[in-house]
Short mmCIF file of N, CA and C in Angstrom, two decimals:
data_model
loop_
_atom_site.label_atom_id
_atom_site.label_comp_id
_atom_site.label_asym_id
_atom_site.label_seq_id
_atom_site.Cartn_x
_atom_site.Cartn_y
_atom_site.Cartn_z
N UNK D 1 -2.36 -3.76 7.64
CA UNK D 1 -0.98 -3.47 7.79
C UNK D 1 -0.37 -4.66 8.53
N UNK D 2 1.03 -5.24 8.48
CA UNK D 2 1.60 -6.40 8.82
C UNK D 2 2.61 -5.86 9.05
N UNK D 3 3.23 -6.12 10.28
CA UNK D 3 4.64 -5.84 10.60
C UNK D 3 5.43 -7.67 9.94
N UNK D 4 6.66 -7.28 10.53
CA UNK D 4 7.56 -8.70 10.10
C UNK D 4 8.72 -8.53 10.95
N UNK D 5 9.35 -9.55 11.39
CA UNK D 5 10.21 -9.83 12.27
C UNK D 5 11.37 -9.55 11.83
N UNK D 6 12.55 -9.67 12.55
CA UNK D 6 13.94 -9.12 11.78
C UNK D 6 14.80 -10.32 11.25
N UNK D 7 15.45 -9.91 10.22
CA UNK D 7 15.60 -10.73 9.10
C UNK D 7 16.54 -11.40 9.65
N UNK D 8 17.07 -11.82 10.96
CA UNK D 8 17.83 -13.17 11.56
C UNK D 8 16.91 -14.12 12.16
N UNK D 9 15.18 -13.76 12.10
CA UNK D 9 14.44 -14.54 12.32
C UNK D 9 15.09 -16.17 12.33
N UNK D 10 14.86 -17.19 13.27
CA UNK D 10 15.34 -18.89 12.89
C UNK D 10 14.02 -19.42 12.31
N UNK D 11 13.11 -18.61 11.79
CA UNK D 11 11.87 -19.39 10.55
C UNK D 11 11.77 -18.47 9.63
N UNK D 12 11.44 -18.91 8.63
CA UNK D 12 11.27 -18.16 7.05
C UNK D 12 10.22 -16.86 7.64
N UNK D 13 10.68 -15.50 6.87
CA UNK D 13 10.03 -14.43 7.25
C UNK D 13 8.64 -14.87 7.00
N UNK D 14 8.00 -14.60 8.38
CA UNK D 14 6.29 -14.18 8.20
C UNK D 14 5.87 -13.00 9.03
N UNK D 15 4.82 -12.58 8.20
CA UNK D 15 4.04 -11.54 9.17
C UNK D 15 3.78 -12.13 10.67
N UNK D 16 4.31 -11.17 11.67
CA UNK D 16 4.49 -11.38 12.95
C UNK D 16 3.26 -10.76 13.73
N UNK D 17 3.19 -9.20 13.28
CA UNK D 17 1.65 -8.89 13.28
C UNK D 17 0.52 -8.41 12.28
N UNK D 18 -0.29 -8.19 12.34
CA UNK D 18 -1.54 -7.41 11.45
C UNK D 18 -2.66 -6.92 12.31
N UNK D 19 -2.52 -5.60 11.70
CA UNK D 19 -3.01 -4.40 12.11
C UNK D 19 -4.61 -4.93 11.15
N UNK D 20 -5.84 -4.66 11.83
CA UNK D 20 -6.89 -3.66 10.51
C UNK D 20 -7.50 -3.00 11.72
N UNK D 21 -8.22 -1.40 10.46
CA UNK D 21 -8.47 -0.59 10.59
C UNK D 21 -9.46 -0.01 10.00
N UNK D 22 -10.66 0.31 11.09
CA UNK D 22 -11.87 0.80 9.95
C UNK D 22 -11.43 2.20 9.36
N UNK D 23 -12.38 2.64 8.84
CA UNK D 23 -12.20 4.30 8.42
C UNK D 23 -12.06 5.06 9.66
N UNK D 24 -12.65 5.06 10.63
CA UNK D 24 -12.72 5.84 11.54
C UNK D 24 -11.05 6.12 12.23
N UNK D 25 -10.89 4.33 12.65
CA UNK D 25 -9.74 4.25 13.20
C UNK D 25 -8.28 4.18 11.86
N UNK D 26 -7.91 4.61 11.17
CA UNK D 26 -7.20 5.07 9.77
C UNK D 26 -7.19 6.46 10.31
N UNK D 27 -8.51 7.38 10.35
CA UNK D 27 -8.58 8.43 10.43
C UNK D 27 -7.53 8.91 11.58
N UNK D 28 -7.73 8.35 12.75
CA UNK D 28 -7.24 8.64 14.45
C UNK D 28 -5.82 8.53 13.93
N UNK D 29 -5.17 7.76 13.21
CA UNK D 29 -4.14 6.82 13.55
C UNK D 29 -3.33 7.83 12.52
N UNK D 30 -3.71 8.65 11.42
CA UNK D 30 -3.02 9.83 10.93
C UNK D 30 -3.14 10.95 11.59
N UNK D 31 -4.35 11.28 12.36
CA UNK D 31 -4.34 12.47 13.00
C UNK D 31 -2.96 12.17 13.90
N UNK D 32 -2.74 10.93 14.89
CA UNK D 32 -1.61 11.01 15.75
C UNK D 32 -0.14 10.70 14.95
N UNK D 33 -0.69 10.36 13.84
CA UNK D 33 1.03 10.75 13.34
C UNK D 33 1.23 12.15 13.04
N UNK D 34 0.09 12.64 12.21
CA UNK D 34 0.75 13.97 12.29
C UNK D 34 1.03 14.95 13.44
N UNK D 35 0.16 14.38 14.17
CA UNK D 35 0.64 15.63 15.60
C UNK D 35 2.05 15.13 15.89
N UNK D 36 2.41 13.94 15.81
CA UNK D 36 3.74 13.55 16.60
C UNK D 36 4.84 13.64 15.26
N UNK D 37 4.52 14.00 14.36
CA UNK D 37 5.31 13.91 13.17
C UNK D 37 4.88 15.15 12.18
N UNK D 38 4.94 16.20 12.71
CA UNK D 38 4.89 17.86 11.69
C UNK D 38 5.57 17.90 10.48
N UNK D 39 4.16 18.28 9.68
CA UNK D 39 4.71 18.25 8.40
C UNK D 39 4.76 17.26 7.68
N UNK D 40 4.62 15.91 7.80
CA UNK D 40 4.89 14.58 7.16
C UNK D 40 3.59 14.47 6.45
N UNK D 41 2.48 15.46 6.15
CA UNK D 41 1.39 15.04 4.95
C UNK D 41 2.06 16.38 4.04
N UNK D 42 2.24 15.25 2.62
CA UNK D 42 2.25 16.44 1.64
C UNK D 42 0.91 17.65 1.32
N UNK D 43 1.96 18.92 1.16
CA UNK D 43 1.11 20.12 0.89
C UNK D 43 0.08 19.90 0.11
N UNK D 44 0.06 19.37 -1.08
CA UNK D 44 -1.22 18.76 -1.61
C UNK D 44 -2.19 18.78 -1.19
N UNK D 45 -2.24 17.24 -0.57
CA UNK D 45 -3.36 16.91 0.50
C UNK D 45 -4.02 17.65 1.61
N UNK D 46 -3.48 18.66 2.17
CA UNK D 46 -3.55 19.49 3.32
C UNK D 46 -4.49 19.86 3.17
#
């Protein structure tokens, strides 16, 4: 995952950061969105 700076940047847009993530930590990193964000995995998946 790569964030990017805001588009009045004074250099041509680049990735500012990058994220990686094993499986484990992917795993953590949805568990805390969904606790902090209810509801945001479709019913599907559930």
């Amino acid at each position: 995952m790569s964030t990017f700076g805001s588009d009045d940047r004074a250099r041509d847009r680049k990735s500012s950061q990058s994220l990686q993530l094993n499986v484990d930590q992917a795993r953590e990193l949805v568990a805390i969105i969904e606790r902090t964000f209810p509801g945001t995995r479709p019913a599907s998946t559930r």
